[in-house]
Amino acid sequence: MDRGRVGLLVLTVVLLGGCAQETKVTRVDSEVVTDLSGRWNDTDSRMVAESMVKEALGYQWLNNFSSSKHRQPVVVVGTILNSSHEHINVNTFVADLERELTNSQKVTFVAGKGDREELRTERKEQAMYALEETQKAPGKEIGADYMMKGSIATILDEAEGTKAVFYQVDLQMVDLESNAKVWFGQKKIKKVVEKKRSIF
Amino acid sequence: MSLLASSPTVSVPARWGIFISTQSFFALLAFVLLAGCGPSVNRYALIETSLRAHNPKGADAIVQSAEKEYGDKSRLLYGMDRGMTLHLAGDYQQSNAVLEQAEEELDRLYTRKIRTETLAFMTNDTALPYEGDPYEQVLINVLKALNYAVLGQWQDALVEARRIDHRLNVLSDRTTEKNAYRDDGFARYLSGILYESTGEVNDAFIAYRKAYEAFEATRTWSHTPVPSQLPIDLLRTAEALHFTQELSGYQSLFPDARWEARQALQELAQVVVISYNGRAPRKEDRFLDIPISLDALQLVLLNRGFSQSERNRGVDTVMYGLNGQVVRVALPRLVPQKTHVPLDRVSLIPDNGTPVTVNTELVHNVTALADKALSERMAVITSKALARAATKHAMAEATTRGAQQAAGKDAGPWVGLLVGLLTKGWAVASEEADKRSWQTLPDEIHLARVWIPPGHYRVQPSESHDALLPETMRTLFLGPGETAVLIQRVMP
C-alpha cells in the first residue's frame, strides 16, 4: 500500500470516528428487566407491588370481612415511608399498589389523602359555580375500612467495589376502626453490584 | 502527508516519512513550549467578587459559563462548585440536581481507566479525572441534606444522612491509620440534628455519639473543639430514650451541662443556623528543579533553584530545555485564606417579644481538612512526580538521539538541538501539580441551634460581617415542633 492510500485510510477513520452515535435510544417492553445501576427501579416497584398485593388479597381477612359485612372492603393507601439510602419515588410505588388493588376487583378502592383534597376543592367550586342539578354534594364520601401503609428500608454493605444492597419492603393492612393489623407482608430484594477498579 | 506540512521552504527529511517545514517546526515549538504560560482568568476571584456584592446568582452564572473550561476531567469539580453557588443563590432544587449528578460521577470514577492513568503519567496529574478528597465527597451529601431541609423535604434530607453514614463507614473501613480523616464530626452532628428534627431520636443519639467521638479523635489536627451544644444534645436524647447508663456516663463527662427535656422543646420551634465563613484554601505549584550535571546545577542556582509559581515558566522552559540537564518536579502547595471573623451572629426579631441573638460556633474547619488531605497524599504525589520526571527526561534523551541519527551527519547537530529543546523543554513545561480543589467552599463552617417560641420572625444577619442571607430566609414563620434551617455566607 503506498503512502497516499494509508493517508486516505487514516483520514476516513478519523472522519468516520466523528459520525459515531453518542445517544442511542432503544424501545423495550416495560416488562423487560433493566438493571443498570443496581438502584431501586421500575421493575422493583412493579414486582414488589404485584406480589405483595396478591399476597395481601389471598389472606383470610378479606373473606372474613366479605362474609360478615356482605360487601367488599374499602381500602385506602396511606403513607409509604422511605427509610432507604436512595431518593425513591414513593409515589410510583403507591401508584403500583393502587393499580394492583383496584384491578384485583376484590376490594373497593378510595382515593388517597392528596387526591381527596383535590376532589374536595372541586366539590367546593362546583357548589359555587356549577348548575345546581349537576352539583355533587359534600358528605357522601365512602369511608375506608382499611388502610395499607408501610415502609421501604435498605441495608447497605460495601467493600472493595462490591456493594450488597438489601431492600426490605414492609406493608401492613390496618383496620381503621379498631387499629388492628389484619395483614403484615414483607418482601426482600437483595442486589449485588460489582464495580471494576481499573479498565483499559 | 502530515497535517502539519505546508509547502516547505527547507524540509527536514525524517526517516519515518513525515516532512516538517522549518516554519511549522518553530511554530509547533513555540506552541508546545509556551502552552500553559498564558494568563488564565481566576474564576474563583470573580465568584468571590460577586458574593461580596451580594450577587450569588452572578456567582452561579460565572461557574455555569465556565462549564467547558472545567472540561471532561473536572466534571465532578464543576458539579461541586455549581452545587455550592446554586445553594447560596437559594436555588435548592437545582443545587440538588447538580449535586446528584456529581455524586453519580463520583460513583463512576471508582473505576480507573488505565489509558488515562498512563496519559497522566506522561504529562501531569491534571490529566486525571478529579475525584475530590474524602472530606469533599462527604460535603456533597451534607450540602444536599441542607438543601432538602431548607425545602422542608425532611425524609429526603434523611436519605442524605444515611448516605453520609454509609460513606463514612466505607471510608473508615478503607483507612487503617488511626489519626487519618476517617470520620466527620460535622457531618455526623448535622445528621443527628436532622434525625432529631424528624422525631428519629434513637438515630439522632447514635449520630451525636459518633459526632462526639469524631470531634475528639480529630481534635489535634482539625483544630475544632467539640461544639458546646453537642454534650447538651447527647444528654437530652439519652434521657428521652431512657438510656440510663449512657446518661450517667455523659453526666459525669459533662458535669456543668444543663439541658431541657425533649418534651418541653417540642412545644417550641427550632432554628438551625449554618454559616459559611471565609474562603477555602487554594493550591499553588511548587517547582523543584533537579540538576543532573554540574553546569545544570549552576544554571538552577542562578535561576534561584527552588522556584515559585509566579515565575516566568516560559523562560524556564526554554532555558532548561536548551541545557537539557534539568529535571523539573511540580508539587502542590496549600495556601490558606483564613477568615478573620471568629464567630457569626444572627438576630431573630419576633413581631412582639424580645429579639433572640444567636451566636454560631466553629464545627468544620475546611482549611485544616484540606491540609490533612494533602499531607496524607503528599508521599504518593511526590514519588509519582519524581518517577514521571525521570521517565520524561529519559524519553526526551532517547528521542533527541534518535532524531540526530535519523537526520544524518549534516543536519544531525542542529536537528538534535531543536528536538532536544522541544522534548526536554516539553518535559519541563508539561510539569504541573494538580491544583484542583472545591474552592467555592468556605474556610470554616459555623453552626448554631436555638429553640424559640413559635411565631413570626424577621431574620437579621450581623451587619458588621456583611453576611449574605438569601431573600427567602429573611422572614420565618414557625409552628410548634417545626425546624427552620438558615443559610448565610460570611465573607472575611
XYZ file of C-alpha atoms in Angstrom:
692
model
C 0.000 0.000 0.000
C 1.507 3.353 -0.911
C 1.641 6.329 1.418
C -1.301 8.092 -0.249
C -3.630 5.164 0.384
C -2.549 4.898 4.003
C -3.216 8.620 4.413
C -6.675 8.233 2.841
C -7.475 5.312 5.117
C -6.399 7.248 8.219
C -8.445 10.253 7.092
C -11.527 8.052 6.553
C -11.171 6.517 10.020
C -10.778 9.958 11.603
C -13.783 11.368 9.758
C -15.999 8.365 10.437
C -14.976 8.434 14.099
C -16.935 11.638 14.432
C -20.061 10.022 12.991
C -20.491 7.532 15.841
C -23.814 7.970 17.646
C -23.467 9.498 21.100
C -27.008 8.783 22.218
C -28.855 5.645 21.267
C -32.420 5.021 22.286
C -33.999 1.590 22.027
C -37.629 0.980 22.843
C -38.132 -2.057 25.055
C -41.142 -3.685 26.621
C -41.971 -2.214 30.044
C -41.890 -5.766 31.460
C -38.218 -6.171 30.478
C -35.913 -6.067 33.494
C -33.375 -3.257 33.091
C -30.940 -3.314 35.987
C -28.447 -0.600 35.117
C -27.057 0.813 38.340
C -28.337 -1.551 40.990
C -30.625 1.115 42.434
C -34.328 0.698 43.113
C -36.042 0.873 39.721
C -39.384 0.473 37.968
C -39.033 -3.309 37.864
C -38.569 -3.494 41.638
C -41.516 -1.198 42.211
C -43.814 -3.173 39.928
C -42.743 -6.634 41.046
C -42.985 -5.819 44.750
C -46.392 -4.151 44.347
C -47.773 -7.082 42.333
C -46.568 -9.826 44.649
C -47.477 -8.021 47.860
C -50.992 -7.061 46.790
C -51.536 -10.621 45.579
C -50.375 -11.896 48.933
C -52.467 -9.372 50.865
C -55.625 -10.338 48.995
C -55.004 -14.048 49.448
C -55.343 -13.941 53.233
C -58.354 -14.740 55.385
C -59.126 -11.147 56.487
C -60.737 -10.460 53.099
C -63.108 -13.423 53.290
C -63.904 -12.666 56.926
C -64.876 -9.119 56.053
C -66.880 -10.048 52.953
C -68.855 -12.764 54.733
C -69.660 -10.642 57.802
C -70.457 -7.357 56.014
C -71.738 -8.805 52.702
C -69.722 -6.321 50.674
C -66.169 -5.717 49.548
C -63.873 -3.944 51.984
C -62.936 -0.352 51.162
C -59.193 0.232 51.156
C -57.060 3.368 51.084
C -53.284 3.571 50.680
C -51.646 5.642 53.393
C -48.033 6.723 53.798
C -45.238 4.568 52.480
C -42.185 5.845 54.333
C -38.870 5.876 52.524
C -36.248 4.805 55.068
C -33.697 3.834 52.450
C -30.400 5.243 51.195
C -31.997 6.296 47.924
C -34.370 9.022 46.849
C -37.038 6.510 45.857
C -40.078 7.939 44.153
C -42.597 6.544 46.608
C -45.471 7.926 44.504
C -44.674 5.446 41.730
C -44.741 2.592 44.208
C -48.019 3.852 45.709
C -49.466 4.093 42.184
C -48.376 0.491 41.509
C -50.070 -0.623 44.731
C -53.239 1.307 43.932
C -53.378 -0.163 40.450
C -52.981 -3.725 41.688
C -55.601 -3.253 44.423
C -58.118 -1.634 42.094
C -57.658 -4.157 39.294
C -57.985 -7.110 41.646
C -61.749 -6.372 41.846
C -61.671 -7.836 45.341
C -61.671 -4.555 47.208
C -63.189 -1.137 46.663
C -60.506 1.404 46.476
C -60.806 5.041 47.541
C -58.590 7.953 46.669
C -55.663 8.741 48.954
C -55.149 11.865 51.031
C -53.661 14.089 48.317
C -56.315 13.139 45.767
C -59.102 13.666 48.283
C -58.022 17.260 48.877
C -58.249 17.968 45.174
C -61.672 16.331 44.901
C -62.997 18.346 47.835
C -61.775 21.569 46.283
C -63.547 20.595 43.073
C -66.813 19.979 45.002
C -66.487 23.342 46.741
C -66.041 25.040 43.393
C -68.990 23.114 41.947
C -71.109 24.394 44.830
C -70.267 27.945 43.794
C -70.131 27.794 40.022
C -71.871 24.652 38.660
C -75.561 24.194 37.771
C -77.486 23.121 40.826
C -78.723 19.831 39.338
C -75.163 18.843 38.380
C -73.521 19.765 41.714
C -72.063 16.922 43.753
C -72.981 17.242 47.389
C -70.425 17.031 50.197
C -70.576 14.431 52.946
C -71.134 11.476 50.616
C -67.582 10.130 50.507
C -67.083 6.438 51.204
C -65.085 5.931 54.362
C -62.314 3.367 54.057
C -62.382 0.202 56.205
C -58.684 -0.492 55.935
C -55.518 1.449 55.337
C -52.498 -0.046 53.657
C -49.275 1.570 54.868
C -45.658 0.638 55.200
C -42.039 1.453 54.535
C -39.115 0.779 52.219
C -35.796 0.337 54.022
C -32.305 -0.588 52.897
C -29.285 -2.179 54.473
C -26.052 -1.386 52.672
C -22.751 -3.183 52.825
C -19.783 -2.217 50.717
C -16.142 -3.192 50.435
C -13.578 -3.120 47.634
C -16.050 -2.066 44.942
C -18.620 -4.729 45.747
C -21.845 -3.436 47.174
C -24.650 -5.535 48.591
C -27.972 -3.685 48.771
C -30.755 -5.262 50.724
C -34.200 -3.758 50.248
C -36.952 -4.587 52.672
C -40.499 -3.505 51.908
C -42.915 -3.852 54.812
C -46.621 -3.347 54.225
C -49.485 -3.706 56.623
C -53.252 -3.571 56.377
C -54.725 -1.787 59.371
C -58.396 -1.847 60.379
C -59.332 1.850 60.558
C -61.966 1.258 63.254
C -60.074 -0.936 65.659
C -56.436 -0.198 64.639
C -55.986 -3.973 64.416
C -53.376 -5.112 61.937
C -55.105 -7.732 59.809
C -52.209 -8.445 57.482
C -48.481 -7.887 57.527
C -46.451 -8.503 54.409
C -42.761 -8.358 53.765
C -40.767 -8.516 50.560
C -37.000 -8.591 50.383
C -34.755 -7.912 47.429
C -31.025 -8.396 47.536
C -28.764 -6.991 44.862
C -25.032 -7.287 44.476
C -23.344 -4.544 42.475
C -19.737 -5.113 41.469
C -17.536 -2.362 40.130
C -14.186 -2.939 38.450
C -11.339 -0.901 39.867
C -9.492 -0.479 36.575
C -10.239 -0.958 32.901
C -8.286 -0.181 29.755
C 1.155 13.516 4.450
C 1.363 15.181 7.783
C -1.331 17.633 8.700
C 1.431 19.935 9.898
C 3.079 20.229 6.495
C 2.774 23.388 4.455
C 4.752 23.981 1.259
C 8.207 23.501 2.774
C 10.974 26.003 2.259
C 13.674 23.934 3.890
C 12.446 20.439 4.565
C 13.885 18.122 7.138
C 13.525 14.638 5.707
C 12.985 12.274 8.577
C 13.058 8.501 8.236
C 9.550 7.961 9.484
C 8.268 9.671 6.377
C 6.955 12.965 7.758
C 8.037 16.228 6.210
C 8.117 19.141 8.587
C 8.920 22.600 7.341
C 11.165 24.778 9.486
C 8.378 27.362 9.833
C 5.922 24.768 11.036
C 8.535 23.302 13.306
C 9.204 26.611 15.061
C 5.501 27.364 15.248
C 4.936 23.994 16.909
C 7.932 24.549 19.181
C 6.600 27.905 20.339
C 3.129 26.453 20.876
C 4.335 23.481 22.899
C 6.817 25.433 24.997
C 4.546 28.295 25.767
C 1.444 26.223 26.372
C 0.246 26.754 29.908
C 2.161 30.016 30.275
C -0.696 32.295 29.252
C -2.608 34.140 31.933
C -5.818 32.389 32.932
C -8.749 34.279 34.382
C -9.187 33.302 38.002
C -12.846 32.382 38.125
C -12.783 31.990 41.889
C -11.777 35.650 42.296
C -14.753 36.622 40.129
C -17.077 34.393 42.147
C -15.819 35.960 45.360
C -16.391 39.460 43.974
C -19.976 38.517 43.100
C -20.589 37.089 46.555
C -19.172 40.214 48.179
C -21.530 42.277 46.035
C -24.400 40.134 47.413
C -24.984 38.661 43.985
C -24.921 34.855 44.424
C -26.850 34.407 41.149
C -23.982 36.199 39.389
C -21.508 33.852 41.092
C -23.517 30.898 39.839
C -23.601 32.341 36.312
C -19.772 32.537 36.378
C -19.499 28.830 37.230
C -22.143 27.900 34.685
C -20.476 29.842 31.871
C -17.156 28.131 32.667
C -18.557 24.601 32.268
C -16.466 23.948 29.155
C -13.319 25.310 30.807
C -13.692 22.754 33.597
C -13.557 20.080 30.910
C -14.276 16.382 30.987
C -11.697 15.645 33.644
C -13.217 18.070 36.142
C -16.893 17.295 35.786
C -17.116 16.414 39.444
C -15.468 19.705 40.399
C -17.912 21.611 38.206
C -20.810 19.849 39.925
C -19.435 20.652 43.369
C -18.727 24.320 42.572
C -22.090 24.783 40.887
C -23.925 22.918 43.649
C -22.464 25.389 46.138
C -23.206 28.562 44.170
C -26.785 27.406 43.487
C -27.131 26.601 47.191
C -26.000 30.140 48.077
C -28.274 31.615 45.410
C -31.240 29.912 47.088
C -31.967 27.551 44.169
C -32.002 24.451 46.354
C -33.777 22.151 43.920
C -31.353 22.849 41.086
C -28.428 22.620 43.507
C -29.558 19.123 44.452
C -29.989 18.100 40.827
C -26.418 19.190 40.053
C -25.009 17.586 43.212
C -26.849 14.331 42.462
C -25.098 14.249 39.084
C -21.798 14.968 40.827
C -22.401 12.043 43.150
C -23.159 9.755 40.213
C -19.951 10.946 38.541
C -18.080 10.157 41.741
C -19.541 6.656 41.641
C -18.334 6.217 38.062
C -14.851 7.432 38.958
C -14.341 4.409 41.190
C -13.302 2.617 38.008
C -9.994 3.988 36.768
C -9.093 3.938 33.098
C -5.550 2.676 32.589
C -5.026 4.765 29.445
C -5.968 7.937 31.349
C -3.560 6.983 34.130
C -0.841 6.400 31.515
C -1.515 9.758 29.873
C -1.353 11.463 33.257
C 1.943 9.725 33.948
C 3.330 11.080 30.678
C 2.118 14.648 31.264
C 0.862 15.602 34.738
C -1.824 14.762 37.286
C -4.287 17.297 35.874
C -4.918 14.750 33.087
C -6.564 12.534 35.699
C -10.288 12.912 36.421
C -10.848 14.911 39.598
C -12.164 12.652 42.342
C -12.158 15.096 45.231
C -10.797 14.463 48.697
C -12.881 12.255 51.017
C -13.960 15.277 53.098
C -15.203 16.978 49.909
C -17.129 13.850 48.931
C -18.866 13.856 52.323
C -19.684 17.551 51.912
C -21.636 16.773 48.711
C -24.122 14.824 50.845
C -24.023 17.457 53.594
C -24.968 20.161 51.106
C -27.748 18.025 49.644
C -29.100 17.282 53.121
C -29.182 21.020 53.869
C -30.917 21.754 50.562
C -33.632 19.204 51.318
C -34.008 20.505 54.874
C -34.437 24.094 53.669
C -37.052 22.868 51.179
C -38.857 21.118 54.037
C -38.309 17.693 52.411
C -37.160 16.090 55.632
C -37.450 12.464 54.510
C -35.127 13.223 51.589
C -32.744 15.011 53.961
C -32.667 11.788 55.988
C -31.748 9.805 52.865
C -28.655 12.019 52.673
C -27.947 11.465 56.368
C -27.986 7.705 55.716
C -25.676 8.181 52.731
C -23.281 10.187 54.908
C -23.263 7.326 57.388
C -22.579 4.792 54.627
C -19.855 6.897 53.007
C -18.095 7.384 56.340
C -18.384 3.679 57.185
C -16.741 2.718 53.869
C -14.040 5.352 54.448
C -13.388 4.114 57.952
C -13.065 0.501 56.696
C -10.624 1.586 53.988
C -8.395 3.752 56.173
C -6.194 1.873 58.577
C -4.299 4.808 60.068
C -5.971 5.914 63.292
C -5.117 9.595 63.025
C -6.374 9.941 59.438
C -9.626 11.528 58.255
C -11.928 8.539 58.726
C -14.956 10.125 60.309
C -16.549 13.544 60.154
C -17.769 15.271 63.291
C -19.745 17.971 61.491
C -21.454 15.596 59.033
C -22.395 13.297 61.928
C -23.631 16.213 64.035
C -25.781 17.574 61.211
C -27.207 14.062 60.652
C -28.116 13.973 64.348
C -29.907 17.317 64.094
C -31.853 16.096 61.044
C -32.824 12.836 62.750
C -33.931 14.597 65.915
C -35.909 17.199 63.968
C -37.904 14.392 62.331
C -38.505 12.559 65.592
C -35.959 9.782 64.991
C -34.456 10.176 68.458
C -32.595 6.874 68.522
C -30.818 7.568 65.220
C -30.108 11.097 66.481
C -28.466 9.804 69.653
C -26.222 7.427 67.659
C -25.245 10.265 65.291
C -24.482 12.639 68.193
C -22.371 9.978 69.874
C -20.403 9.329 66.674
C -20.028 13.090 66.169
C -18.607 13.485 69.670
C -16.154 10.636 69.107
C -15.107 12.070 65.720
C -14.573 15.591 67.133
C -12.459 14.113 69.932
C -10.424 11.866 67.603
C -9.548 14.636 65.121
C -9.026 17.430 67.626
C -5.214 17.570 67.294
C -5.173 18.327 63.578
C -8.667 19.685 62.833
C -8.356 22.442 65.471
C -12.091 22.100 66.020
C -13.208 21.575 69.611
C -16.392 19.653 70.437
C -19.247 22.151 69.834
C -20.622 23.388 73.156
C -24.165 22.363 72.162
C -23.269 18.726 71.420
C -22.958 17.492 75.050
C -26.396 19.004 75.746
C -27.841 17.178 72.721
C -26.284 13.910 73.897
C -27.742 14.297 77.399
C -31.192 15.278 76.133
C -31.535 12.368 73.688
C -30.062 9.835 76.143
C -32.672 10.915 78.677
C -35.519 10.816 76.141
C -34.562 7.245 75.215
C -34.247 6.206 78.895
C -30.632 5.161 78.264
C -29.774 5.475 81.964
C -26.262 4.070 81.689
C -25.282 6.400 78.820
C -26.977 9.337 80.581
C -24.987 8.896 83.778
C -21.783 8.382 81.747
C -22.263 11.653 79.877
C -23.359 13.437 83.071
C -20.048 12.613 84.710
C -18.225 13.612 81.500
C -20.004 16.979 81.268
C -20.880 17.916 84.864
C -21.714 21.540 84.003
C -24.074 20.824 81.112
C -27.723 21.756 81.660
C -30.430 20.591 79.299
C -34.131 20.866 78.799
C -36.253 17.750 78.393
C -37.167 16.830 74.818
C -40.864 17.039 75.627
C -40.548 20.674 76.694
C -38.666 21.545 73.499
C -41.393 20.018 71.330
C -43.657 22.911 72.271
C -41.072 25.293 70.802
C -39.736 25.879 67.285
C -36.138 25.235 66.347
C -33.797 27.365 64.234
C -30.562 25.886 62.883
C -28.108 28.439 61.530
C -25.417 27.280 59.107
C -22.826 29.920 58.394
C -20.180 29.606 55.679
C -17.301 31.724 56.822
C -14.410 32.888 54.625
C -12.738 31.207 51.675
C -11.415 27.670 51.231
C -7.640 27.356 50.750
C -6.259 27.308 47.238
C -3.369 25.327 45.825
C -0.239 26.553 44.101
C 2.558 24.918 42.135
C 5.836 24.435 43.927
C 8.562 23.639 41.411
C 11.591 21.636 42.345
C 14.311 21.818 39.669
C 16.779 18.956 39.951
C 20.076 19.433 38.058
C 21.724 16.266 36.749
C 25.052 17.812 35.761
C 27.393 20.421 37.220
C 26.631 23.152 34.718
C 22.927 22.440 35.155
C 23.422 22.937 38.891
C 24.935 26.347 38.209
C 22.022 27.181 35.959
C 19.477 26.129 38.567
C 21.306 28.077 41.284
C 21.384 31.094 39.041
C 17.688 30.585 38.459
C 17.014 30.587 42.218
C 16.875 26.812 42.457
C 13.645 26.412 44.287
C 11.159 28.417 42.338
C 7.696 29.767 42.971
C 4.776 29.523 40.620
C 4.783 33.269 39.921
C 8.000 32.794 37.937
C 8.038 33.063 34.202
C 7.612 29.440 33.215
C 8.207 30.146 29.519
C 11.754 31.398 30.215
C 12.453 28.416 32.495
C 11.211 26.039 29.826
C 13.439 27.408 27.049
C 16.461 27.736 29.350
C 16.205 24.282 30.869
C 15.216 22.806 27.507
C 18.397 24.195 25.915
C 20.525 22.952 28.793
C 18.794 19.582 28.740
C 20.189 18.523 32.118
C 17.483 19.812 34.441
C 14.582 17.685 35.623
C 11.553 19.541 36.931
C 9.141 18.231 39.524
C 5.946 20.117 40.381
C 4.240 19.581 43.719
C 1.043 21.188 45.015
C 1.229 23.571 47.953
C -1.727 24.661 50.052
C -2.295 28.387 50.503
C -4.686 29.036 53.410
C -7.041 32.008 53.169
C -8.071 32.178 56.796
C -11.110 34.122 57.859
C -10.836 36.980 60.333
C -14.376 36.556 61.641
C -14.220 34.329 64.743
C -17.976 33.921 65.157
C -21.078 34.770 63.200
C -24.245 36.270 64.606
C -27.894 36.234 63.559
C -30.767 38.080 65.242
C -34.306 36.706 65.249
C -36.770 39.535 65.805
C -40.346 38.472 66.685
C -43.446 40.548 65.935
C -43.829 41.054 69.659
C -41.450 39.931 72.325
C -37.724 40.134 72.842
C -35.310 39.510 69.961
C -33.097 36.453 70.160
C -29.452 36.742 69.124
C -27.793 33.536 68.013
C -24.012 33.109 68.085
C -22.651 30.384 65.871
C -19.612 28.279 66.666
C -16.998 26.509 64.591
C -17.993 22.969 63.592
C -15.990 22.320 60.411
C -12.530 23.618 59.632
C -12.256 23.143 55.855
C -8.704 24.536 55.669
C -7.466 22.054 58.288
C -9.198 19.214 56.448
C -7.676 20.253 53.107
C -4.259 20.440 54.758
C -4.671 16.985 56.250
C -5.905 15.522 52.954
C -2.960 16.951 51.026
C -0.386 15.857 53.574
C -1.858 12.322 53.533
C -1.459 12.157 49.763
C 1.883 14.009 49.540
C 4.134 10.928 49.674
C 2.294 9.330 46.732
C 2.204 12.612 44.763
C 5.956 13.149 45.266
C 7.057 9.663 44.299
C 4.801 9.734 41.237
C 6.149 13.158 40.211
C 9.762 12.004 40.583
C 9.152 8.841 38.552
C 7.370 10.883 35.901
C 10.193 13.447 35.680
C 12.805 10.678 35.310
C 10.775 8.937 32.584
C 10.151 12.182 30.704
C 13.871 13.018 30.775
C 14.881 9.546 29.588
C 12.342 9.665 26.758
C 13.466 13.151 25.717
C 17.080 11.967 25.671
C 16.203 8.918 23.560
C 14.110 10.983 21.125
C 16.902 13.550 20.688
C 19.477 10.870 19.909
C 17.081 9.098 17.567
C 16.387 12.308 15.698
C 20.110 13.112 15.456
C 20.836 9.728 13.935
C 17.859 9.920 11.590
C 18.879 13.344 10.284
C 22.341 12.082 9.305
C 25.737 13.741 9.607
C 24.969 17.114 8.062
C 21.682 18.043 9.706
C 22.284 15.960 12.875
C 23.701 18.592 15.266
C 21.049 21.243 14.763
C 18.184 18.756 14.480
C 19.416 17.301 17.774
C 19.437 20.771 19.314
C 15.924 21.535 18.133
C 14.460 18.171 19.062
C 16.249 18.357 22.432
C 14.799 21.798 23.064
C 11.381 20.559 22.055
C 11.301 17.325 24.034
C 13.238 18.430 27.107
C 11.513 21.779 27.077
C 8.209 19.921 26.922
C 9.276 17.705 29.822
C 9.815 20.869 31.892
C 6.818 22.792 30.548
C 4.319 19.969 30.962
C 5.167 19.525 34.620
C 2.326 20.898 36.671
C 0.838 19.933 40.006
C -2.836 19.097 40.365
C -4.139 22.289 41.943
C -7.830 21.451 41.709
C -9.973 21.654 44.827
C -13.546 22.578 45.752
C -12.841 26.260 46.056
C -16.370 27.586 46.423
C -16.322 26.066 49.914
C -15.758 28.342 52.887
C -12.731 28.353 55.190
C -14.924 27.341 58.127
C -18.487 26.183 58.669
C -20.192 27.519 61.778
C -23.401 26.229 63.314
C -25.923 27.261 65.934
C -29.215 25.767 67.021
C -31.746 27.533 69.170
C -35.283 26.854 70.363
C -37.690 29.793 70.264
C -41.423 30.280 70.860
C -43.459 29.563 67.697
C -44.418 32.595 65.663
C -43.376 35.069 63.020
C -39.757 36.295 62.988
C -37.675 38.722 60.979
C -34.132 37.451 60.461
C -31.314 39.942 60.616
C -27.743 38.852 59.932
C -24.915 40.677 61.660
C -24.202 43.888 59.778
C -20.577 44.065 60.891
C -19.744 40.841 58.998
C -21.523 41.732 55.768
C -23.288 38.376 55.711
C -25.181 37.159 52.690
C -28.572 35.694 53.607
C -30.948 34.532 50.837
C -34.037 36.693 50.453
C -36.342 33.737 51.195
C -34.801 33.400 54.644
C -35.359 36.995 55.740
C -38.636 36.051 57.382
C -39.654 32.907 59.241
C -42.996 31.550 60.276
C -42.646 28.661 62.682
C -45.191 26.389 64.312
C -44.581 24.260 67.432
C -42.109 21.431 66.802
C -41.056 22.889 63.446
C -37.460 23.389 62.392
C -36.091 26.092 60.101
C -32.626 25.972 58.570
C -30.972 29.322 57.874
C -28.018 29.510 55.491
C -25.694 32.509 55.396
C -22.379 33.308 53.732
C -19.935 35.458 55.670
C -17.012 36.864 53.699
C -13.819 37.736 55.598
